[in-house]
Structures are given as C-alpha cells and as structure tokens.
Coordinates of N, CA and C and ligand atoms in Angstrom, one line a residue:
X6 N 27.8 8.6 16.4 CA 26.9 9.4 17.2 C 25.6 9.6 16.4
X7 N 25.1 8.5 15.9 CA 23.9 8.6 15.0 C 22.7 9.2 15.7
X8 N 22.7 9.0 17.1 CA 21.5 9.5 17.8 C 21.5 11.0 18.2
X9 N 22.6 11.6 17.8 CA 22.8 13.0 18.2 C 22.0 13.9 17.2
X10 N 21.1 14.7 17.7 CA 20.2 15.5 16.9 C 21.0 16.5 16.0
X11 N 22.0 17.1 16.6 CA 22.8 18.1 15.9 C 23.6 17.4 14.8
X12 N 24.2 16.2 15.1 CA 24.9 15.5 14.0 C 24.0 15.1 12.9
X13 N 22.7 14.8 13.3 CA 21.8 14.4 12.2 C 21.4 15.7 11.4
X14 N 21.3 16.8 12.0 CA 21.0 18.0 11.2 C 22.2 18.4 10.3
X15 N 23.4 18.2 10.8 CA 24.6 18.5 10.0 C 24.7 17.6 8.8
X16 N 24.3 16.3 9.1 CA 24.3 15.3 8.0 C 23.1 15.4 7.1
X17 N 22.2 16.4 7.4 CA 21.0 16.6 6.6 C 20.0 15.4 6.6
X18 N 20.1 14.7 7.7 CA 19.2 13.6 7.9 C 17.9 14.1 8.6
X19 N 18.1 15.2 9.4 CA 17.0 15.8 10.1 C 16.9 17.3 9.6
X20 N 15.7 17.8 9.3 CA 15.6 19.2 8.8 C 16.2 20.2 9.9
X21 N 16.8 21.2 9.4 CA 17.3 22.2 10.3 C 17.7 23.4 9.4
X22 N 17.6 24.6 9.9 CA 18.0 25.8 9.2 C 19.5 26.1 9.4
X23 N 20.3 25.6 8.4 CA 21.7 25.8 8.5 C 22.0 27.2 7.9
X24 N 22.6 28.1 8.7 CA 22.9 29.4 8.2 C 24.3 29.6 7.8
X25 N 25.2 28.7 8.2 CA 26.6 28.8 7.9 C 27.3 27.5 8.1
X26 N 28.2 27.2 7.2 CA 29.1 26.0 7.5 C 30.4 26.1 6.8
X27 N 31.4 25.6 7.4 CA 32.7 25.4 6.8 C 33.3 24.1 7.2
X28 N 34.6 23.9 7.0 CA 35.2 22.6 7.3 C 35.1 22.3 8.8
X29 N 35.1 23.3 9.7 CA 35.2 23.0 11.1 C 33.9 23.2 11.9
X30 N 33.1 24.2 11.4 CA 31.9 24.5 12.2 C 30.6 24.6 11.3
X31 N 29.5 24.5 12.0 CA 28.2 24.6 11.4 C 27.3 25.5 12.3
X32 N 26.5 26.4 11.7 CA 25.6 27.2 12.5 C 24.2 27.0 12.0
X33 N 23.3 26.9 13.0 CA 21.9 26.7 12.7 C 21.0 27.7 13.5
X34 N 19.8 27.8 13.0 CA 18.8 28.6 13.8 C 18.3 27.7 14.9
X35 N 18.2 28.2 16.1 CA 17.6 27.4 17.2 C 16.1 27.2 16.9
X36 N 15.6 26.0 17.2 CA 14.2 25.6 16.9 C 13.3 26.3 17.8
X37 N 13.7 26.7 19.0 CA 12.9 27.4 20.0 C 13.6 28.7 20.4
X38 N 13.6 29.7 19.5 CA 14.4 30.9 19.8 C 13.9 31.6 21.1
X39 N 14.9 32.0 21.8 CA 14.7 32.7 23.1 C 15.0 34.2 22.9
X40 N 15.2 34.6 21.7 CA 15.5 36.0 21.4 C 15.2 36.2 19.9
X41 N 15.0 37.4 19.4 CA 14.8 37.7 18.0 C 15.8 37.0 17.1
X42 N 17.1 37.0 17.5 CA 18.1 36.2 16.8 C 18.6 35.2 17.8
X43 N 18.6 33.9 17.4 CA 19.1 32.8 18.3 C 19.7 31.7 17.4
X44 N 21.0 31.8 17.3 CA 21.7 30.8 16.5 C 22.5 29.9 17.4
X45 N 22.9 28.7 16.9 CA 23.8 27.8 17.6 C 24.9 27.5 16.6
X46 N 26.1 27.8 17.1 CA 27.3 27.5 16.3 C 28.0 26.3 17.0
X47 N 28.3 25.3 16.2 CA 28.8 24.0 16.7 C 29.9 23.4 15.9
X48 N 30.7 22.6 16.5 CA 31.7 21.8 15.7 C 31.0 20.9 14.7
X49 N 31.6 20.8 13.6 CA 31.0 19.8 12.6 C 31.2 18.4 13.1
X50 N 32.3 18.1 13.8 CA 32.6 16.8 14.3 C 32.0 16.7 15.7
X51 N 31.4 15.6 16.1 CA 30.7 15.6 17.4 C 31.7 15.7 18.6
X52 N 31.4 16.6 19.5 CA 32.1 16.8 20.8 C 31.0 17.0 21.8
X53 N 31.0 16.3 22.9 CA 29.9 16.4 23.9 C 29.8 17.8 24.5
X54 N 30.9 18.3 25.0 CA 30.9 19.6 25.7 C 32.4 20.2 25.7
X55 N 32.5 21.3 26.4 CA 33.9 21.9 26.6 C 34.8 20.9 27.3
X56 N 34.2 20.0 28.1 CA 34.9 19.1 28.9 C 35.7 18.1 28.1
X57 N 35.3 18.0 26.8 CA 35.9 16.9 26.0 C 36.9 17.5 24.9
X58 N 37.1 18.8 25.0 CA 38.1 19.4 24.1 C 39.5 19.1 24.5
X59 N 40.3 19.0 23.5 CA 41.7 18.6 23.7 C 42.6 19.8 23.3
X60 N 43.8 19.9 23.7 CA 44.7 21.0 23.3 C 44.7 21.2 21.8
X61 N 44.6 20.2 21.0 CA 44.6 20.4 19.6 C 43.3 21.0 19.0
X62 N 42.3 21.1 19.9 CA 41.1 21.7 19.4 C 41.1 23.3 19.5
X63 N 42.2 23.9 19.8 CA 42.3 25.3 19.9 C 41.8 26.0 18.7
X64 N 42.2 25.6 17.5 CA 41.7 26.2 16.3 C 40.2 26.1 16.1
X65 N 39.6 25.0 16.5 CA 38.2 24.8 16.5 C 37.5 25.8 17.4
X66 N 38.0 25.9 18.6 CA 37.4 26.9 19.6 C 37.5 28.3 19.1
X67 N 38.6 28.6 18.5 CA 38.7 30.0 17.9 C 37.7 30.2 16.8
X68 N 37.6 29.2 15.9 CA 36.6 29.3 14.8 C 35.2 29.5 15.3
X69 N 34.8 28.7 16.3 CA 33.5 28.8 16.8 C 33.1 30.3 17.2
X70 N 34.1 31.0 17.8 CA 33.8 32.3 18.2 C 34.0 33.4 17.1
X71 N 34.9 33.1 16.2 CA 35.0 34.0 15.1 C 33.7 34.0 14.2
X72 N 33.2 32.7 14.0 CA 32.0 32.6 13.3 C 30.8 33.2 14.0
X73 N 30.8 33.0 15.3 CA 29.7 33.6 16.2 C 29.7 35.1 16.0
X74 N 30.8 35.7 16.1 CA 30.9 37.1 16.0 C 30.6 37.6 14.6
X75 N 31.0 36.9 13.6 CA 30.6 37.3 12.2 C 29.1 37.2 12.0
X76 N 28.5 36.1 12.4 CA 27.1 36.0 12.2 C 26.3 37.1 13.0
X77 N 26.8 37.4 14.2 CA 26.2 38.5 15.0 C 26.3 39.8 14.2
X78 N 27.5 40.1 13.7 CA 27.7 41.3 13.0 C 26.8 41.4 11.7
X79 N 26.8 40.3 11.0 CA 25.9 40.3 9.8 C 24.5 40.6 10.1
X80 N 24.0 40.2 11.3 CA 22.7 40.5 11.7 C 22.5 41.8 12.4
X81 N 23.5 42.6 12.5 CA 23.5 43.9 13.1 C 23.4 43.9 14.6
X82 N 23.9 42.8 15.2 CA 23.8 42.8 16.6 C 25.0 43.4 17.3
X83 N 26.1 43.7 16.6 CA 27.3 44.1 17.2 C 27.3 45.5 17.9
X84 N 26.4 46.3 17.4 CA 26.4 47.7 17.9 C 25.7 47.7 19.3
X85 N 24.5 47.1 19.4 CA 23.8 47.1 20.7 C 24.3 46.0 21.6
X86 N 24.9 45.0 21.1 CA 25.4 43.9 21.9 C 24.6 42.6 21.8
X87 N 25.2 41.6 22.1 CA 24.5 40.3 22.0 C 25.2 39.3 23.0
X88 N 24.6 38.2 23.2 CA 25.1 37.3 24.2 C 25.6 36.0 23.6
X89 N 26.7 35.5 24.0 CA 27.2 34.1 23.6 C 27.2 33.3 24.9
X90 N 26.7 32.1 24.8 CA 26.6 31.2 25.9 C 26.9 29.8 25.5
X91 N 27.7 29.1 26.4 CA 27.9 27.7 26.2 C 27.5 27.0 27.6
X92 N 26.4 26.2 27.5 CA 26.0 25.5 28.7 C 26.8 24.1 28.7
X93 N 27.4 23.8 29.8 CA 28.1 22.6 29.9 C 27.6 21.7 31.1
X94 N 26.9 20.6 30.7 CA 26.5 19.7 31.7 C 25.1 20.1 32.3
X95 N 24.6 19.2 33.2 CA 23.3 19.2 33.7 C 23.0 20.5 34.4
X96 N 23.8 20.9 35.4 CA 23.5 22.0 36.2 C 23.5 23.3 35.4
X97 N 24.2 23.3 34.3 CA 24.2 24.5 33.5 C 23.0 24.6 32.5
X98 N 22.3 23.4 32.5 CA 21.1 23.4 31.6 C 21.4 22.9 30.2
X99 N 22.6 22.2 30.0 CA 22.8 21.7 28.7 C 21.8 20.5 28.4
X100 N 21.1 20.7 27.3 CA 20.1 19.7 26.9 C 20.4 18.9 25.7
X101 N 21.4 19.4 24.9 CA 21.8 18.7 23.7 C 23.3 18.5 23.9
X102 N 23.8 17.2 24.0 CA 25.2 16.9 24.3 C 26.0 16.9 23.0
X103 N 26.0 18.0 22.3 CA 26.9 18.3 21.2 C 27.2 19.8 21.4
X104 N 28.5 20.0 21.7 CA 28.9 21.4 22.0 C 28.4 22.4 21.1
X105 N 27.9 23.5 21.6 CA 27.3 24.6 20.8 C 27.4 25.9 21.5
X106 N 27.7 27.0 20.8 CA 27.6 28.3 21.3 C 26.3 28.9 20.9
X107 N 25.5 29.3 21.9 CA 24.3 30.1 21.6 C 24.8 31.5 21.3
X108 N 24.2 32.1 20.2 CA 24.4 33.5 19.8 C 23.0 34.1 19.8
X109 N 22.8 35.0 20.8 CA 21.5 35.5 21.0 C 21.5 37.0 21.0
X110 N 20.5 37.6 20.3 CA 20.5 39.1 20.3 C 19.2 39.6 19.8
X111 N 19.1 40.9 19.8 CA 17.9 41.6 19.4 C 17.0 42.0 20.5
X112 N 17.5 41.8 21.8 CA 16.7 42.2 22.9 C 17.8 42.4 24.1
X113 N 17.3 43.0 25.2 CA 18.2 43.2 26.3 C 18.2 41.9 27.1
X114 N 19.4 41.5 27.6 CA 19.6 40.4 28.5 C 20.0 40.8 29.9
X115 N 19.6 40.1 30.8 CA 19.9 40.4 32.2 C 21.1 39.6 32.8
X116 N 21.6 40.1 33.9 CA 22.7 39.3 34.5 C 22.6 39.4 36.0
X117 N 22.8 38.3 36.7 CA 23.2 37.0 36.3 C 22.0 36.3 35.6
X118 N 22.3 35.3 34.7 CA 21.3 34.5 34.2 C 20.7 33.6 35.2
X119 N 19.6 33.0 35.0 CA 18.9 32.2 36.0 C 19.6 30.9 36.3
Ligands
5GP204 P1 21.3 23.7 25.5 O1 20.1 23.6 26.4 O2 22.0 22.3 25.3 O3 22.3 24.7 25.9 O4 20.8 24.2 24.1 C1 20.2 23.3 23.2 C2 19.4 24.2 22.2 O5 19.1 23.4 21.1 C3 18.1 24.7 22.8 O6 18.1 26.1 22.7 C4 17.0 24.1 21.9 O7 16.0 24.9 21.6 C5 17.8 23.7 20.6 N1 17.3 22.5 19.9 C6 17.0 21.3 20.5 N2 16.6 20.5 19.5 C7 16.7 21.1 18.4 C8 16.5 20.7 17.0 O8 16.1 19.6 16.7 N3 16.8 21.7 16.0 C9 17.2 22.9 16.3 N4 17.5 23.8 15.3 N5 17.5 23.3 17.6 C10 17.2 22.4 18.6
ZN205 ZN1 26.6 15.4 17.6

C-alpha cells in the first residue's frame, strides 16, 4: 500500500505530526483540523475501512478507542465532551482509504452531522 498517504506518514516517508504510536495504532494531527483538537487514530497496518476488519481484529478495534479516549483525556476534552467519528465509504465522506478514528474536541458539535 505504498500509495496510501497514512501508511506513508506511519513509515515516516511523508511528514506528519505523530502524537502517539504503539505496536497496533498510530495517532496523528489532522492536516486540516475541523476543531481546536482534531486527531486521527489509525491501525499501524493498512486496513481500508471497518468493512475490512476480521473477527481477529477485535483487539485492534479496542486499542483504537482506548487510545482515542486517552488522547482526548490528556487534552482535557473528557469533561466537556468530544466526538469520535469513523467515516466508511463514499457516502459517509471517507476521503482516505486507511481506517481512522477522528477525535475532535474543543468546541460544540451538532447532531445530526451533515
Ligand atoms: P476522512 O474524510 O477519510 O474521514 O478523513 C480523512 C482526514 O485526513 C481528513 O480530515 C483530512 O484532513 C486528513 N488528511 C488528508 N490528508 C492528510 C495528510 O496528508 N496528513 C494529515 N495529517 N491528515 C490528512
Ligand atoms: Zn494505509
């Protein structure tokens, strides 16, 4: 998946602000933040979207959200609240085909999203 921008950032071939990484997941700052805090937590190994997860990926899915919550807490988002979003496929607005959890906070969000 050499053409995947997120794989390229993870491999340090493309610049990116990596804020967390472990054996399963990597978190970066979104290049076009839509909130005061806008992070993307993603699997280290390429997966297109939730559609491609397998039963054995349960620990990965857990880690994505544990790390998302930890990063939100570290940034003081947990008291007022924050939003986690996964866009899957064209109609949901997924623009990068490497599964990622948006972690957004620091402002009020509305529901339903557009
Ligand atoms: P999606 O639309 O797939 O749910 O989210 C993709 C996100 O990746 C967008 O919020 C977009 O701003 C971000 N993004 C796209 N290209 C890059 C990049 O090269 N570096 C970083 N850090 N974020 C990117
Ligand atoms: Zn990738």
